[in-house]
Amino acid sequence: MGGAEELTILTYPDPVLRVRAEEITNIDEGLIDLAESMIFTMYRAPGIGLAANQVGALKRIIVFDRSPAKPGASPQILINPEIVAREGKIVHDEACLSVTDFSAEVTRSDKVRVKGIDGDGKQIEIDAEGLLSVCLQHEIDHLDGILYIDHISSLKRALYKRKLKKILSGD
Ligand code: NI
């Protein structure tokens, strides 16, 4: 056993966040170690979801927690997740561990059905709505190199880029 370790979360504009992660064909010990470290890192941050791109691993795996109020209670692993159905609309104020010091309202599907493989290698389907649905869409976007700020207006995005520039230059 490798054991869980805290991983470094890459932040915008790191180019790795823009790369499409690859399909996972083999669930081996290395992958389970990665998942466990991702869960550890997610709780440490703290966040309710994390995609492998965010820790520099270009593999299609996400972790999330349905009940963030009780950290450690129900961490979930989803491998090769895929949205197979969507319904309705929801507007939610989103933030991301890779997009520091910012949040913005994003419109997404209210309900999604997501197919994938769990940590035991079993094919599963999740019917999600509300916050869990938003979380899954946000994390699956990461695997395709998409950030939530891609879904907001160009004006708001420009505002964030200016703010980030200021932060990075230490003004
Ligand atoms: Ni994110």
GROMACS .gro file of C-alpha atoms and ligand atoms in nm:
model
  172
    1MET     CA    1   0.000   0.000   0.000
    2GLY     CA    2   0.129   0.342  -0.094
    3GLY     CA    3  -0.092   0.533   0.148
    4ALA     CA    4  -0.261   0.866   0.089
    5GLU     CA    5  -0.048   1.177   0.058
    6GLU     CA    6  -0.137   1.538   0.001
    7LEU     CA    7  -0.091   1.635  -0.363
    8THR     CA    8  -0.022   1.980  -0.506
    9ILE     CA    9  -0.330   2.133  -0.670
   10LEU     CA   10  -0.247   2.306  -0.999
   11THR     CA   11  -0.403   2.647  -1.048
   12TYR     CA   12  -0.516   2.852  -1.346
   13PRO     CA   13  -0.352   2.933  -1.588
   14ASP     CA   14  -0.150   2.607  -1.564
   15PRO     CA   15  -0.172   2.448  -1.913
   16VAL     CA   16  -0.221   2.097  -1.770
   17LEU     CA   17  -0.571   2.208  -1.665
   18ARG     CA   18  -0.649   2.252  -2.035
   19VAL     CA   19  -0.553   1.901  -2.148
   20ARG     CA   20  -0.815   1.630  -2.202
   21ALA     CA   21  -0.748   1.343  -1.960
   22GLU     CA   22  -0.716   0.991  -2.099
   23GLU     CA   23  -0.956   0.699  -2.061
   24ILE     CA   24  -0.851   0.454  -1.787
   25THR     CA   25  -0.817   0.096  -1.911
   26ASN     CA   26  -0.661  -0.068  -1.609
   27ILE     CA   27  -0.751  -0.025  -1.241
   28ASP     CA   28  -0.427  -0.105  -1.067
   29GLU     CA   29  -0.273  -0.027  -0.730
   30GLY     CA   30  -0.121   0.294  -0.864
   31LEU     CA   31  -0.463   0.422  -0.963
   32ILE     CA   32  -0.616   0.339  -0.624
   33ASP     CA   33  -0.322   0.517  -0.453
   34LEU     CA   34  -0.390   0.819  -0.674
   35ALA     CA   35  -0.761   0.812  -0.583
   36GLU     CA   36  -0.685   0.787  -0.211
   37SER     CA   37  -0.440   1.077  -0.232
   38MET     CA   38  -0.695   1.280  -0.429
   39ILE     CA   39  -0.957   1.220  -0.157
   40PHE     CA   40  -0.707   1.320   0.112
   41THR     CA   41  -0.615   1.633  -0.085
   42MET     CA   42  -0.981   1.721  -0.145
   43TYR     CA   43  -1.063   1.713   0.229
   44ARG     CA   44  -0.747   1.905   0.315
   45ALA     CA   45  -0.826   2.186   0.067
   46PRO     CA   46  -1.121   2.166   0.159
   47GLY     CA   47  -1.340   2.095  -0.141
   48ILE     CA   48  -1.634   1.874  -0.241
   49GLY     CA   49  -1.476   1.737  -0.558
   50LEU     CA   50  -1.144   1.696  -0.735
   51ALA     CA   51  -1.044   1.581  -1.084
   52ALA     CA   52  -0.712   1.412  -1.162
   53ASN     CA   53  -0.601   1.692  -1.398
   54GLN     CA   54  -0.598   1.923  -1.099
   55VAL     CA   55  -0.316   1.723  -0.941
   56GLY     CA   56  -0.130   1.680  -1.269
   57ALA     CA   57  -0.251   1.326  -1.353
   58LEU     CA   58  -0.409   1.314  -1.699
   59LYS     CA   59  -0.641   1.022  -1.624
   60ARG     CA   60  -1.021   1.019  -1.629
   61ILE     CA   61  -1.087   0.988  -1.257
   62ILE     CA   62  -1.273   1.215  -1.017
   63VAL     CA   63  -1.343   1.204  -0.645
   64PHE     CA   64  -1.625   1.378  -0.463
   65ASP     CA   65  -1.825   1.373  -0.141
   66ARG     CA   66  -2.203   1.381  -0.129
   67SER     CA   67  -2.209   1.513   0.227
   68PRO     CA   68  -1.928   1.767   0.266
   69ALA     CA   69  -2.066   1.864   0.607
   70LYS     CA   70  -1.921   1.539   0.741
   71PRO     CA   71  -1.573   1.514   0.588
   72GLY     CA   72  -1.459   1.158   0.540
   73ALA     CA   73  -1.810   1.019   0.570
   74SER     CA   74  -1.877   0.925   0.209
   75PRO     CA   75  -1.594   0.981  -0.036
   76GLN     CA   76  -1.673   0.853  -0.384
   77ILE     CA   77  -1.442   0.755  -0.669
   78LEU     CA   78  -1.562   0.762  -1.029
   79ILE     CA   79  -1.351   0.633  -1.317
   80ASN     CA   80  -1.423   0.725  -1.682
   81PRO     CA   81  -1.735   0.922  -1.582
   82GLU     CA   82  -1.974   1.011  -1.860
   83ILE     CA   83  -2.296   1.212  -1.858
   84VAL     CA   84  -2.559   1.005  -2.038
   85ALA     CA   85  -2.872   1.215  -1.968
   86ARG     CA   86  -2.952   1.566  -1.849
   87GLU     CA   87  -3.263   1.760  -1.757
   88GLY     CA   88  -3.360   2.109  -1.642
   89LYS     CA   89  -3.150   2.408  -1.546
   90ILE     CA   90  -2.985   2.521  -1.225
   91VAL     CA   91  -2.785   2.834  -1.145
   92HIS     CA   92  -2.524   2.784  -0.875
   93ASP     CA   93  -2.242   3.001  -0.741
   94GLU     CA   94  -1.934   2.793  -0.825
   95ALA     CA   95  -1.576   2.803  -0.712
   96CYS     CA   96  -1.282   2.577  -0.790
   97LEU     CA   97  -0.967   2.478  -0.604
   98SER     CA   98  -0.777   2.552  -0.929
   99VAL     CA   99  -0.930   2.899  -0.975
  100THR     CA  100  -0.819   3.084  -0.665
  101ASP     CA  101  -0.995   3.380  -0.501
  102PHE     CA  102  -1.299   3.380  -0.728
  103SER     CA  103  -1.653   3.248  -0.759
  104ALA     CA  104  -1.928   3.308  -1.014
  105GLU     CA  105  -2.277   3.191  -1.102
  106VAL     CA  106  -2.287   2.917  -1.364
  107THR     CA  107  -2.594   2.773  -1.538
  108ARG     CA  108  -2.589   2.394  -1.571
  109SER     CA  109  -2.829   2.101  -1.599
  110ASP     CA  110  -3.029   2.049  -1.279
  111LYS     CA  111  -3.035   1.670  -1.311
  112VAL     CA  112  -2.779   1.442  -1.469
  113ARG     CA  113  -2.734   1.067  -1.501
  114VAL     CA  114  -2.366   0.978  -1.489
  115LYS     CA  115  -2.218   0.642  -1.587
  116GLY     CA  116  -1.878   0.528  -1.468
  117ILE     CA  117  -1.675   0.273  -1.276
  118ASP     CA  118  -1.640   0.287  -0.897
  119GLY     CA  119  -1.334   0.213  -0.683
  120ASP     CA  120  -1.417  -0.160  -0.680
  121GLY     CA  121  -1.417  -0.175  -1.059
  122LYS     CA  122  -1.797  -0.202  -1.079
  123GLN     CA  123  -1.995  -0.024  -1.352
  124ILE     CA  124  -2.234   0.219  -1.180
  125GLU     CA  125  -2.490   0.487  -1.264
  126ILE     CA  126  -2.557   0.791  -1.049
  127ASP     CA  127  -2.874   0.997  -1.072
  128ALA     CA  128  -2.778   1.336  -0.934
  129GLU     CA  129  -2.957   1.664  -0.885
  130GLY     CA  130  -2.882   1.998  -0.724
  131LEU     CA  131  -2.538   2.040  -0.568
  132LEU     CA  132  -2.422   1.686  -0.650
  133SER     CA  133  -2.527   1.734  -1.013
  134VAL     CA  134  -2.336   2.065  -1.031
  135CYS     CA  135  -2.032   1.902  -0.869
  136LEU     CA  136  -2.027   1.609  -1.114
  137GLN     CA  137  -2.064   1.837  -1.419
  138HIS     CA  138  -1.787   2.064  -1.288
  139GLU     CA  139  -1.546   1.771  -1.225
  140ILE     CA  140  -1.621   1.596  -1.556
  141ASP     CA  141  -1.556   1.929  -1.731
  142HIS     CA  142  -1.208   1.926  -1.572
  143LEU     CA  143  -1.135   1.591  -1.741
  144ASP     CA  144  -1.209   1.760  -2.074
  145GLY     CA  145  -0.983   2.056  -1.996
  146ILE     CA  146  -1.278   2.285  -1.923
  147LEU     CA  147  -1.296   2.521  -1.624
  148TYR     CA  148  -1.615   2.673  -1.482
  149ILE     CA  149  -1.492   3.020  -1.582
  150ASP     CA  150  -1.535   2.903  -1.944
  151HIS     CA  151  -1.910   2.904  -1.877
  152ILE     CA  152  -1.934   3.265  -1.753
  153SER     CA  153  -1.952   3.585  -1.956
  154SER     CA  154  -1.632   3.711  -2.119
  155LEU     CA  155  -1.671   4.031  -1.916
  156LYS     CA  156  -1.666   3.841  -1.585
  157ARG     CA  157  -1.378   3.627  -1.706
  158ALA     CA  158  -1.177   3.938  -1.796
  159LEU     CA  159  -1.249   4.073  -1.447
  160TYR     CA  160  -1.104   3.757  -1.296
  161LYS     CA  161  -0.794   3.768  -1.518
  162ARG     CA  162  -0.727   4.127  -1.411
  163LYS     CA  163  -0.772   4.035  -1.046
  164LEU     CA  164  -0.538   3.737  -1.084
  165LYS     CA  165  -0.274   3.949  -1.253
  166LYS     CA  166  -0.284   4.185  -0.958
  167ILE     CA  167  -0.253   3.899  -0.709
  168LEU     CA  168   0.036   3.740  -0.898
  169SER     CA  169   0.224   4.067  -0.926
  170GLY     CA  170   0.181   4.118  -0.552
  171ASP     CA  171   0.009   4.459  -0.571
  172NI      NI  172  -1.280   2.263  -1.007
   0.00000   0.00000   0.00000
